[in-house]
mmCIF file of C-alpha atoms in Angstrom:
data_model
loop_
_atom_site.group_PDB
_atom_site.id
_atom_site.type_symbol
_atom_site.label_atom_id
_atom_site.label_comp_id
_atom_site.label_asym_id
_atom_site.label_seq_id
_atom_site.Cartn_x
_atom_site.Cartn_y
_atom_site.Cartn_z
ATOM 1 C CA MET T 104 2.513 17.373 4.245
ATOM 2 C CA VAL T 105 3.775 19.886 2.128
ATOM 3 C CA ASP T 106 3.297 20.574 -2.031
ATOM 4 C CA SER T 107 6.182 20.823 -4.185
ATOM 5 C CA THR T 108 5.559 24.093 -5.748
ATOM 6 C CA TYR T 109 5.729 26.272 -2.385
ATOM 7 C CA GLY T 110 9.292 27.036 -2.523
ATOM 8 C CA TRP T 111 10.358 27.463 1.253
ATOM 9 C CA SER T 112 7.865 25.931 3.017
ATOM 10 C CA SER T 113 6.648 23.353 5.403
ATOM 11 C CA GLY T 114 3.897 21.354 7.027
ATOM 12 C CA ALA T 115 3.560 19.547 10.347
ATOM 13 C CA MET T 116 1.367 17.533 12.323
ATOM 14 C CA PHE T 117 1.556 17.069 16.070
ATOM 15 C CA TRP T 118 -0.214 14.940 18.646
ATOM 16 C CA GLN T 119 -0.278 14.466 22.574
ATOM 17 C CA GLU T 120 1.053 11.921 24.435
ATOM 18 C CA SER T 121 1.645 10.854 28.124
ATOM 19 C CA TYR T 122 5.551 10.037 28.750
ATOM 20 C CA SER T 123 6.480 8.103 31.525
ATOM 21 C CA GLY T 124 10.192 8.513 31.165
ATOM 22 C CA GLY T 125 11.227 5.546 28.972
ATOM 23 C CA VAL T 126 12.476 4.883 25.909
ATOM 24 C CA VAL T 127 10.473 6.705 23.128
ATOM 25 C CA THR T 128 10.523 5.802 19.418
ATOM 26 C CA ILE T 129 8.495 7.198 16.266
ATOM 27 C CA THR T 130 8.290 5.184 12.923
ATOM 28 C CA MET T 131 6.790 6.925 9.978
ATOM 29 C CA ILE T 132 6.421 5.710 6.498
ATOM 30 C CA GLY T 133 6.543 8.568 3.986
ATOM 31 C CA VAL T 134 6.582 8.707 -0.035
ATOM 32 C CA TYR T 135 6.937 11.442 -2.787
ATOM 33 C CA SER T 136 5.793 11.267 -5.825
ATOM 34 C CA ASN T 137 7.015 14.866 -7.618
ATOM 35 C CA ASN T 138 10.274 16.313 -7.666
ATOM 36 C CA GLY T 139 9.705 19.710 -7.803
ATOM 37 C CA THR T 140 13.228 21.008 -7.863
ATOM 38 C CA PRO T 141 13.384 23.920 -10.372
ATOM 39 C CA ILE T 142 15.855 23.550 -12.915
ATOM 40 C CA PHE T 143 17.836 26.746 -11.578
ATOM 41 C CA SER T 144 18.003 25.419 -8.089
ATOM 42 C CA TRP T 145 21.747 25.094 -6.996
ATOM 43 C CA VAL T 146 20.553 21.329 -5.958
ATOM 44 C CA TYR T 147 18.873 20.430 -8.853
ATOM 45 C CA PRO T 148 18.323 17.547 -10.011
ATOM 46 C CA TYR T 149 18.262 16.194 -6.670
ATOM 47 C CA VAL T 150 15.433 15.917 -4.404
ATOM 48 C CA GLY T 151 14.891 17.667 -0.636
ATOM 49 C CA ASP T 152 14.395 18.891 1.991
ATOM 50 C CA GLY T 153 12.913 15.665 3.667
ATOM 51 C CA TYR T 154 11.330 14.565 6.842
ATOM 52 C CA ILE T 155 11.440 16.287 10.459
ATOM 53 C CA ILE T 156 10.649 14.685 13.807
ATOM 54 C CA TYR T 157 9.811 16.741 16.910
ATOM 55 C CA LEU T 158 10.207 15.357 20.560
ATOM 56 C CA PHE T 159 8.950 16.736 23.693
ATOM 57 C CA LEU T 160 6.974 20.140 22.903
ATOM 58 C CA LYS T 161 5.228 21.776 25.961
ATOM 59 C CA PRO T 162 3.236 24.485 24.368
ATOM 60 C CA THR T 163 1.445 26.912 26.720
ATOM 61 C CA MET T 164 0.054 29.342 23.843
ATOM 62 C CA TRP T 165 -1.231 26.489 21.377
ATOM 63 C CA GLY T 166 -2.673 22.822 21.819
ATOM 64 C CA VAL T 167 -3.840 19.842 19.513
ATOM 65 C CA ASN T 168 -7.261 20.909 18.872
ATOM 66 C CA SER T 169 -8.984 22.695 16.051
ATOM 67 C CA ASN T 170 -8.350 26.181 17.694
ATOM 68 C CA SER T 171 -4.823 26.037 16.785
ATOM 69 C CA ASN T 172 -5.366 24.520 13.403
ATOM 70 C CA TYR T 173 -2.822 26.839 10.859
ATOM 71 C CA SER T 174 -2.326 29.286 13.676
ATOM 72 C CA ILE T 175 0.860 27.434 15.808
ATOM 73 C CA PRO T 176 2.944 30.210 16.971
ATOM 74 C CA TYR T 177 6.597 29.532 15.340
ATOM 75 C CA ALA T 178 9.849 30.666 14.008
ATOM 76 C CA ALA T 179 11.169 29.736 10.848
ATOM 77 C CA SER T 180 14.596 29.075 9.808
ATOM 78 C CA ASN T 181 15.497 29.309 6.189
ATOM 79 C CA ILE T 182 17.359 31.367 4.004
ATOM 80 C CA TYR T 183 15.371 34.445 4.376
ATOM 81 C CA THR T 184 15.330 34.066 8.158
ATOM 82 C CA THR T 185 18.145 32.622 9.937
ATOM 83 C CA THR T 186 20.647 29.696 8.349
ATOM 84 C CA ILE T 187 21.341 27.085 10.906
ATOM 85 C CA SER T 188 22.646 24.542 8.579
ATOM 86 C CA PRO T 189 24.313 24.534 5.200
ATOM 87 C CA VAL T 190 21.583 22.129 4.024
ATOM 88 C CA GLN T 191 18.046 22.548 6.265
ATOM 89 C CA GLY T 192 14.972 23.245 4.194
ATOM 90 C CA ASP T 193 12.356 25.520 6.032
ATOM 91 C CA VAL T 194 12.398 24.462 9.636
ATOM 92 C CA MET T 195 9.457 25.314 12.013
ATOM 93 C CA PHE T 196 10.310 25.826 15.441
ATOM 94 C CA PRO T 197 6.863 26.252 17.345
ATOM 95 C CA GLN T 198 6.535 27.774 20.801
ATOM 96 C CA SER T 199 7.069 25.476 23.911
ATOM 97 C CA SER T 200 7.931 26.367 27.331
ATOM 98 C CA SER T 201 10.199 23.526 27.397
ATOM 99 C CA GLN T 202 13.506 22.652 25.481
ATOM 100 C CA TYR T 203 12.946 20.285 22.881
ATOM 101 C CA LEU T 204 14.601 18.273 20.001
ATOM 102 C CA VAL T 205 14.223 18.695 16.153
ATOM 103 C CA ILE T 206 15.632 15.771 14.076
ATOM 104 C CA GLU T 207 15.786 16.259 10.055
ATOM 105 C CA TRP T 208 16.635 13.368 7.350
ATOM 106 C CA ASN T 209 17.546 15.617 4.674
ATOM 107 C CA PRO T 210 18.989 13.700 1.470
ATOM 108 C CA LEU T 211 20.427 16.698 -0.307
ATOM 109 C CA TRP T 212 23.123 15.866 2.027
ATOM 110 C CA GLN T 213 26.173 14.245 -0.185
ATOM 111 C CA TYR T 214 24.510 14.683 -3.107
ATOM 112 C CA ALA T 215 23.945 18.599 -3.547
ATOM 113 C CA TYR T 216 26.181 19.299 -0.605
ATOM 114 C CA THR T 217 29.476 17.903 1.239
ATOM 115 C CA ALA T 218 31.661 19.271 4.165
ATOM 116 C CA ASP T 219 34.163 17.880 6.281
ATOM 117 C CA GLY T 220 32.933 16.529 9.850
ATOM 118 C CA ALA T 221 29.506 15.992 7.874
ATOM 119 C CA PRO T 222 29.413 12.218 6.544
ATOM 120 C CA GLY T 223 25.789 11.922 6.621
ATOM 121 C CA GLN T 224 22.193 12.875 6.243
ATOM 122 C CA TRP T 225 20.926 13.942 9.384
ATOM 123 C CA ASP T 226 20.409 17.049 11.256
ATOM 124 C CA VAL T 227 19.689 17.709 15.033
ATOM 125 C CA TRP T 228 18.957 20.800 16.846
ATOM 126 C CA VAL T 229 18.017 21.288 20.563
ATOM 127 C CA ALA T 230 15.231 24.349 20.327
ATOM 128 C CA SER T 231 13.937 26.672 22.816
ATOM 129 C CA ASN T 232 11.353 29.024 22.067
ATOM 130 C CA PRO T 233 9.094 30.259 24.779
ATOM 131 C CA HIS T 234 7.307 33.435 22.932
ATOM 132 C CA GLY T 235 6.829 32.233 19.539
ATOM 133 C CA PRO T 236 8.107 34.512 17.011
ATOM 134 C CA LYS T 237 11.803 34.103 18.193
ATOM 135 C CA ALA T 238 13.393 30.732 18.551
ATOM 136 C CA HIS T 239 16.992 29.623 19.941
ATOM 137 C CA VAL T 240 18.597 27.054 17.997
ATOM 138 C CA GLY T 241 21.487 25.070 19.366
ATOM 139 C CA PRO T 242 24.134 24.078 20.228
ATOM 140 C CA TYR T 243 25.745 27.252 18.942
ATOM 141 C CA PRO T 244 28.076 27.198 17.218
ATOM 142 C CA SER T 245 27.492 23.752 15.521
ATOM 143 C CA PRO T 246 29.601 21.052 17.533
ATOM 144 C CA ASN T 247 30.636 19.693 14.079
ATOM 145 C CA LEU T 248 30.556 22.168 11.417
ATOM 146 C CA GLY T 249 31.523 25.371 13.739
ATOM 147 C CA TYR T 250 30.167 29.139 13.122
ATOM 148 C CA PRO T 251 27.827 29.998 11.575
ATOM 149 C CA TYR T 252 25.928 27.125 12.013
ATOM 150 C CA ALA T 253 23.966 25.722 14.801
ATOM 151 C CA GLY T 254 22.949 21.804 15.928
ATOM 152 C CA TRP T 255 24.740 18.623 14.633
ATOM 153 C CA ASP T 256 24.588 19.085 10.706
ATOM 154 C CA GLY T 257 25.063 16.121 7.969
ATOM 155 C CA ILE T 258 25.625 13.761 10.884
ATOM 156 C CA GLY T 259 25.701 9.802 10.598
ATOM 157 C CA SER T 260 26.574 7.196 7.837
ATOM 158 C CA GLY T 261 25.207 6.044 4.833
ATOM 159 C CA TYR T 262 23.058 8.237 2.228
ATOM 160 C CA PHE T 263 20.632 7.660 -0.727
ATOM 161 C CA GLN T 264 18.411 9.633 -2.857
ATOM 162 C CA PRO T 265 14.666 8.044 -2.704
ATOM 163 C CA ASN T 266 13.161 7.714 -6.238
ATOM 164 C CA PRO T 267 9.180 8.975 -6.478
ATOM 165 C CA GLY T 268 7.004 6.450 -5.237
ATOM 166 C CA ASN T 269 9.686 4.845 -3.076
ATOM 167 C CA TYR T 270 8.245 4.073 0.389
ATOM 168 C CA ILE T 271 10.879 5.644 3.169
ATOM 169 C CA CYS T 272 10.341 4.568 6.764
ATOM 170 C CA ILE T 273 11.869 6.516 9.204
ATOM 171 C CA THR T 274 12.943 5.709 12.767
ATOM 172 C CA VAL T 275 13.853 7.929 15.819
ATOM 173 C CA SER T 276 14.721 6.586 19.250
ATOM 174 C CA TYR T 277 15.378 8.690 22.344
ATOM 175 C CA ASN T 278 16.888 6.695 25.212
ATOM 176 C CA PRO T 279 16.871 8.948 28.521
ATOM 177 C CA ASN T 280 18.922 6.664 30.604
ATOM 178 C CA THR T 281 21.922 7.432 28.019
ATOM 179 C CA ASN T 282 20.708 10.757 26.795
ATOM 180 C CA THR T 283 21.070 9.182 23.329
ATOM 181 C CA LEU T 284 19.366 9.746 20.032
ATOM 182 C CA THR T 285 19.342 7.350 17.271
ATOM 183 C CA GLY T 286 17.697 7.391 14.069
ATOM 184 C CA ILE T 287 17.434 5.411 10.232
ATOM 185 C CA ALA T 288 15.908 6.274 7.295
ATOM 186 C CA TYR T 289 15.264 3.186 5.153
ATOM 187 C CA ASP T 290 14.445 2.978 1.351
ATOM 188 C CA LEU T 291 12.034 0.253 1.300
ATOM 189 C CA ASN T 292 11.975 -0.002 -2.253
ATOM 190 C CA THR T 293 15.884 -0.313 -2.747
ATOM 191 C CA GLY T 294 17.385 -1.405 0.640
ATOM 192 C CA GLN T 295 19.470 1.873 1.236
ATOM 193 C CA SER T 296 19.758 3.477 4.499
ATOM 194 C CA ALA T 297 21.173 6.652 6.550
ATOM 195 C CA SER T 298 21.529 6.744 10.205
ATOM 196 C CA PHE T 299 23.047 8.254 12.837
ATOM 197 C CA THR T 300 23.565 8.000 16.987
ATOM 198 C CA LEU T 301 24.094 11.139 18.854
ATOM 199 C CA SER T 302 24.993 11.693 22.350
ATOM 200 C CA LEU T 303 22.899 14.852 23.857
ATOM 201 C CA SER T 304 25.294 14.756 27.116
ATOM 202 C CA ASN T 305 25.735 18.331 28.434
ATOM 203 C CA TYR T 306 23.270 19.625 25.756
ATOM 204 C CA PHE T 307 19.912 18.280 26.611
ATOM 205 C CA THR T 308 18.240 17.563 29.988
ATOM 206 C CA PRO T 309 16.104 14.151 29.745
ATOM 207 C CA PRO T 310 12.517 15.419 30.185
ATOM 208 C CA LEU T 311 10.737 14.409 33.241
ATOM 209 C CA SER T 312 7.567 12.296 32.736
ATOM 210 C CA GLY T 313 4.318 14.161 32.286
ATOM 211 C CA THR T 314 2.088 15.245 29.134
ATOM 212 C CA TYR T 315 4.160 16.248 25.774
ATOM 213 C CA ILE T 316 3.206 17.135 22.286
ATOM 214 C CA PHE T 317 5.379 15.396 19.380
ATOM 215 C CA GLY T 318 5.182 15.672 15.730
ATOM 216 C CA ILE T 319 6.218 15.140 12.305
ATOM 217 C CA ALA T 320 7.228 17.536 9.072
ATOM 218 C CA GLY T 321 7.935 17.743 5.558
ATOM 219 C CA THR T 322 9.903 20.519 4.387
ATOM 220 C CA ASN T 323 10.968 22.083 1.236
ATOM 221 C CA GLY T 324 13.673 24.569 0.285
ATOM 222 C CA ALA T 325 15.988 24.752 -2.282
ATOM 223 C CA GLY T 326 15.169 20.962 -3.073
ATOM 224 C CA GLN T 327 11.377 20.411 -3.351
ATOM 225 C CA ALA T 328 8.956 17.590 -3.253
ATOM 226 C CA ASN T 329 5.306 16.917 -2.252
ATOM 227 C CA TRP T 330 6.598 15.095 0.840
ATOM 228 C CA GLY T 331 3.657 13.170 2.166
ATOM 229 C CA VAL T 332 3.208 10.530 5.269
ATOM 230 C CA VAL T 333 1.404 7.150 4.997
ATOM 231 C CA TYR T 334 2.067 5.829 8.760
ATOM 232 C CA ILE T 335 3.019 7.084 12.103
ATOM 233 C CA ASN T 336 3.506 4.970 14.901
ATOM 234 C CA TYR T 337 4.790 6.200 18.486
ATOM 235 C CA GLN T 338 5.763 3.892 21.234
ATOM 236 C CA GLU T 339 6.999 3.937 24.745
#
């Protein structure tokens, strides 16, 4: 998904699904072989910034086709553009006519950075980007960390640093009946895990049935690895 030598960078893959209004679950298995965090980085020797899952995009300026490869309009959030979390990596917010959800598992939390009110390894944002070059990322200010951050940062329980070659199973589910997100990252080699449950009431409206774009990404920032993906499953 992303090379460990590119600094602040990310790479994503998107696909289209017909959504009927039920519980959505995306499961992926990822792995990295190279911890590329430079020795001068403030997060050395830890690995980051992990994986991102996108739910319910409705693009009007791009699509899942060869014409959109490497040319999706998006806004980037990183230390050179907009800081939305103390630990975030390079997060892409693609153009979409609807609000959508961005969920990041970031193994730097609790190792390279800790904060009161942030006991876990997950970041969740509600994004809006109808035009492409500039996104609104919320809730703002962050409900758990406050100004100047956005979204829920470092939430959940449990934490781990995966070793090179470890397979990491990540499952994220959205339940429209309760307007709740849940997620777990599980190291298949060690049995360690990091999970979260989050109510989106008053922040996100359950989407109507229809066709949406879903996606996953690997991201690097201060912590770097060649995050790869070996398995993806969508279920409703």
